Amino acid sequence: ITCTDTHAVIQADLDAGSITNTATVTGNSVTSLADSVTVNADQTPKLTLTKSANLATYNTVGQVITYTYTIENSGNITLAGPFTVNDDKQGILTNCATGSLAPLATTTCTDTYSVTQADLDTGSITNTATVTGNSVTSLTDSVTVDAIQNPALTLVKSSSTADYDAASDILDYSYL
């Protein structure tokens, strides 16, 4: 005789990596030896990082850009953390999520950057980052904030000669 039963997989089963099911059969005062079967989970840990900036443009030295890092567990198992963001401008950020992250759950952290004269001269700031946790590293994500450049020159012209009275007089001019 053959009979069947089902088990609905829960998150804890995926996180455990396998399900081992043991059964015995009893009938007519006789019990069989136990038999087991193990079904392995297809675990796919994955992290996704989405980076954004609070400004689309900047125009002043010292202006502060706040970057937001959204970390998503895009895999199918719970990741225990901690999660570390590696940012090409900001360095290593360890203030991001320290607890566990369930599949499809997200968490965010922020960091700030002060615009430099070189950033204004370059015309934009492109910032790239990845997130790592539980031996999983995300693909890189970047965000670009453009400079509003306002090049300008001023000219002040002056003469040390207040007046002249002959055709051969020489007038001196200064340009600032």
mmCIF file of C-alpha atoms in Angstrom:
data_model
loop_
_atom_site.group_PDB
_atom_site.id
_atom_site.type_symbol
_atom_site.label_atom_id
_atom_site.label_comp_id
_atom_site.label_asym_id
_atom_site.label_seq_id
_atom_site.Cartn_x
_atom_site.Cartn_y
_atom_site.Cartn_z
ATOM 1 C CA ILE A 1 0.000 0.000 0.000
ATOM 2 C CA THR A 2 1.232 3.503 -0.783
ATOM 3 C CA CYS A 3 0.017 6.712 0.771
ATOM 4 C CA THR A 4 1.165 10.336 0.451
ATOM 5 C CA ASP A 5 1.293 13.480 2.515
ATOM 6 C CA THR A 6 2.452 17.035 1.864
ATOM 7 C CA HIS A 7 4.445 19.635 3.712
ATOM 8 C CA ALA A 8 4.198 23.345 2.898
ATOM 9 C CA VAL A 9 7.702 24.814 2.996
ATOM 10 C CA ILE A 10 8.115 27.712 5.404
ATOM 11 C CA GLN A 11 10.905 30.282 5.639
ATOM 12 C CA ALA A 12 12.580 28.395 8.485
ATOM 13 C CA ASP A 13 12.861 25.352 6.179
ATOM 14 C CA LEU A 14 14.651 27.406 3.511
ATOM 15 C CA ASP A 15 16.912 28.980 6.124
ATOM 16 C CA ALA A 16 17.779 25.543 7.560
ATOM 17 C CA GLY A 17 18.883 24.296 4.144
ATOM 18 C CA SER A 18 17.005 20.993 4.220
ATOM 19 C CA ILE A 19 14.018 19.153 5.576
ATOM 20 C CA THR A 20 14.487 15.689 7.027
ATOM 21 C CA ASN A 21 11.273 13.780 7.514
ATOM 22 C CA THR A 22 11.245 10.561 9.548
ATOM 23 C CA ALA A 23 8.289 8.178 9.751
ATOM 24 C CA THR A 24 7.263 4.785 11.062
ATOM 25 C CA VAL A 25 4.205 2.723 10.330
ATOM 26 C CA THR A 26 2.181 0.834 12.924
ATOM 27 C CA GLY A 27 -0.461 -1.818 12.317
ATOM 28 C CA ASN A 28 -1.635 -5.019 13.959
ATOM 29 C CA SER A 29 0.538 -4.293 17.004
ATOM 30 C CA VAL A 30 3.655 -4.124 14.825
ATOM 31 C CA THR A 31 5.773 -0.972 14.311
ATOM 32 C CA SER A 32 8.294 -0.653 11.519
ATOM 33 C CA LEU A 33 11.784 0.675 11.798
ATOM 34 C CA ALA A 34 12.041 4.399 11.153
ATOM 35 C CA ASP A 35 12.822 5.589 7.653
ATOM 36 C CA SER A 36 13.894 9.098 6.664
ATOM 37 C CA VAL A 37 14.148 11.193 3.563
ATOM 38 C CA THR A 38 15.967 14.514 3.279
ATOM 39 C CA VAL A 39 15.035 17.172 0.744
ATOM 40 C CA ASN A 40 17.649 19.896 0.264
ATOM 41 C CA ALA A 41 16.712 23.534 -0.195
ATOM 42 C CA ASP A 42 17.958 25.445 -3.207
ATOM 43 C CA GLN A 43 19.310 28.395 -1.211
ATOM 44 C CA THR A 44 20.040 31.528 -3.238
ATOM 45 C CA PRO A 45 21.421 34.262 -0.993
ATOM 46 C CA LYS A 46 21.468 37.604 -2.781
ATOM 47 C CA LEU A 47 21.772 41.271 -1.847
ATOM 48 C CA THR A 48 20.713 44.268 -3.916
ATOM 49 C CA LEU A 49 21.882 47.816 -3.224
ATOM 50 C CA THR A 50 20.050 50.881 -4.483
ATOM 51 C CA LYS A 51 21.814 54.173 -3.957
ATOM 52 C CA SER A 52 20.204 57.617 -4.147
ATOM 53 C CA ALA A 53 21.102 61.227 -3.394
ATOM 54 C CA ASN A 54 18.928 63.940 -1.878
ATOM 55 C CA LEU A 55 20.130 66.457 -4.497
ATOM 56 C CA ALA A 56 20.065 66.317 -8.282
ATOM 57 C CA THR A 57 22.526 69.213 -8.587
ATOM 58 C CA TYR A 58 25.021 71.196 -6.521
ATOM 59 C CA ASN A 59 26.596 74.622 -7.013
ATOM 60 C CA THR A 60 28.633 75.537 -3.920
ATOM 61 C CA VAL A 61 31.752 74.291 -2.173
ATOM 62 C CA GLY A 62 30.726 72.825 1.178
ATOM 63 C CA GLN A 63 27.222 71.955 0.044
ATOM 64 C CA VAL A 64 26.180 68.671 1.685
ATOM 65 C CA ILE A 65 24.822 65.728 -0.301
ATOM 66 C CA THR A 66 23.049 63.008 1.683
ATOM 67 C CA TYR A 67 23.345 59.558 0.142
ATOM 68 C CA THR A 68 20.777 56.896 1.018
ATOM 69 C CA TYR A 69 21.695 53.240 0.673
ATOM 70 C CA THR A 70 18.721 50.863 0.412
ATOM 71 C CA ILE A 71 19.770 47.286 1.109
ATOM 72 C CA GLU A 72 17.396 44.531 -0.021
ATOM 73 C CA ASN A 73 17.650 40.824 0.678
ATOM 74 C CA SER A 74 16.733 39.760 -2.855
ATOM 75 C CA GLY A 75 17.489 36.080 -2.195
ATOM 76 C CA ASN A 76 15.325 33.363 -0.700
ATOM 77 C CA ILE A 77 16.993 32.854 2.709
ATOM 78 C CA THR A 78 17.255 35.073 5.763
ATOM 79 C CA LEU A 79 20.643 36.802 6.013
ATOM 80 C CA ALA A 80 21.922 37.327 9.537
ATOM 81 C CA GLY A 81 24.012 40.450 8.906
ATOM 82 C CA PRO A 82 25.806 42.641 9.703
ATOM 83 C CA PHE A 83 25.887 44.393 6.345
ATOM 84 C CA THR A 84 28.752 46.632 5.244
ATOM 85 C CA VAL A 85 28.551 49.197 2.460
ATOM 86 C CA ASN A 86 31.767 49.855 0.535
ATOM 87 C CA ASP A 87 31.522 53.270 -1.126
ATOM 88 C CA ASP A 88 34.195 54.646 -3.464
ATOM 89 C CA LYS A 89 33.813 58.183 -2.051
ATOM 90 C CA GLN A 90 32.740 57.518 1.532
ATOM 91 C CA GLY A 91 34.811 54.417 2.275
ATOM 92 C CA ILE A 92 33.467 51.544 4.373
ATOM 93 C CA LEU A 93 30.186 52.247 6.153
ATOM 94 C CA THR A 94 29.513 49.967 9.089
ATOM 95 C CA ASN A 95 26.499 51.873 10.422
ATOM 96 C CA CYS A 96 24.157 50.055 8.059
ATOM 97 C CA ALA A 97 21.944 47.138 9.048
ATOM 98 C CA THR A 98 23.363 44.973 11.798
ATOM 99 C CA GLY A 99 20.416 42.610 12.350
ATOM 100 C CA SER A 100 18.951 39.881 10.203
ATOM 101 C CA LEU A 101 17.176 40.623 6.952
ATOM 102 C CA ALA A 102 14.364 38.353 5.727
ATOM 103 C CA PRO A 103 13.893 37.696 2.001
ATOM 104 C CA LEU A 104 12.510 40.746 0.168
ATOM 105 C CA ALA A 105 12.961 42.906 3.275
ATOM 106 C CA THR A 106 14.834 46.195 3.013
ATOM 107 C CA THR A 107 16.720 48.484 5.327
ATOM 108 C CA THR A 108 18.345 51.849 4.727
ATOM 109 C CA CYS A 109 21.228 53.898 5.996
ATOM 110 C CA THR A 110 22.579 57.313 5.064
ATOM 111 C CA ASP A 111 25.874 59.150 4.884
ATOM 112 C CA THR A 112 26.804 62.696 3.903
ATOM 113 C CA TYR A 113 29.396 64.145 1.541
ATOM 114 C CA SER A 114 30.634 67.766 1.360
ATOM 115 C CA VAL A 115 31.214 69.175 -2.113
ATOM 116 C CA THR A 116 34.788 70.273 -2.870
ATOM 117 C CA GLN A 117 36.156 72.762 -5.391
ATOM 118 C CA ALA A 118 37.439 69.820 -7.439
ATOM 119 C CA ASP A 119 33.862 68.481 -7.593
ATOM 120 C CA LEU A 120 32.632 71.821 -8.948
ATOM 121 C CA ASP A 121 35.479 71.948 -11.460
ATOM 122 C CA THR A 122 34.817 68.373 -12.622
ATOM 123 C CA GLY A 123 31.149 69.064 -13.233
ATOM 124 C CA SER A 124 29.641 66.052 -11.470
ATOM 125 C CA ILE A 125 30.080 63.564 -8.653
ATOM 126 C CA THR A 126 29.550 59.907 -9.502
ATOM 127 C CA ASN A 127 29.470 57.734 -6.455
ATOM 128 C CA THR A 128 29.525 53.905 -6.603
ATOM 129 C CA ALA A 129 28.918 51.358 -3.830
ATOM 130 C CA THR A 130 28.305 47.694 -3.007
ATOM 131 C CA VAL A 131 26.926 45.971 0.074
ATOM 132 C CA THR A 132 28.339 42.814 1.658
ATOM 133 C CA GLY A 133 26.935 40.511 4.305
ATOM 134 C CA ASN A 134 26.982 36.771 5.015
ATOM 135 C CA SER A 135 29.640 36.240 2.305
ATOM 136 C CA VAL A 136 27.319 37.774 -0.307
ATOM 137 C CA THR A 137 28.211 40.949 -2.227
ATOM 138 C CA SER A 138 25.730 42.924 -4.293
ATOM 139 C CA LEU A 139 26.288 44.279 -7.746
ATOM 140 C CA THR A 140 27.477 47.883 -7.768
ATOM 141 C CA ASP A 141 25.061 50.766 -7.900
ATOM 142 C CA SER A 142 25.941 54.378 -8.543
ATOM 143 C CA VAL A 143 24.341 57.772 -8.509
ATOM 144 C CA THR A 144 25.519 60.944 -10.246
ATOM 145 C CA VAL A 145 24.881 64.463 -8.984
ATOM 146 C CA ASP A 146 25.636 67.204 -11.516
ATOM 147 C CA ALA A 147 27.277 70.531 -10.832
ATOM 148 C CA ILE A 148 25.695 73.792 -11.859
ATOM 149 C CA GLN A 149 28.784 75.614 -13.000
ATOM 150 C CA ASN A 150 28.655 79.398 -13.222
ATOM 151 C CA PRO A 151 31.970 80.488 -14.684
ATOM 152 C CA ALA A 152 32.322 84.261 -14.590
ATOM 153 C CA LEU A 153 35.003 86.902 -14.968
ATOM 154 C CA THR A 154 34.929 90.515 -13.816
ATOM 155 C CA LEU A 155 37.099 93.323 -15.097
ATOM 156 C CA VAL A 156 37.938 96.566 -13.352
ATOM 157 C CA LYS A 157 39.908 99.021 -15.474
ATOM 158 C CA SER A 158 41.598 102.046 -13.981
ATOM 159 C CA SER A 159 44.125 104.678 -14.947
ATOM 160 C CA SER A 160 46.763 106.268 -12.753
ATOM 161 C CA THR A 161 46.584 109.325 -15.012
ATOM 162 C CA ALA A 162 43.767 111.652 -14.025
ATOM 163 C CA ASP A 163 44.002 113.906 -17.110
ATOM 164 C CA TYR A 164 46.205 114.759 -20.111
ATOM 165 C CA ASP A 165 46.964 117.970 -21.988
ATOM 166 C CA ALA A 166 49.241 117.078 -24.913
ATOM 167 C CA ALA A 167 49.038 114.790 -27.929
ATOM 168 C CA SER A 168 52.215 112.997 -26.843
ATOM 169 C CA ASP A 169 51.030 112.237 -23.270
ATOM 170 C CA ILE A 170 51.040 108.544 -22.333
ATOM 171 C CA LEU A 171 48.157 107.179 -20.356
ATOM 172 C CA ASP A 172 48.715 104.216 -18.018
ATOM 173 C CA TYR A 173 45.934 101.674 -17.556
ATOM 174 C CA SER A 174 45.561 98.889 -15.011
ATOM 175 C CA TYR A 175 43.334 95.843 -15.500
ATOM 176 C CA LEU A 176 42.117 93.820 -12.550
#
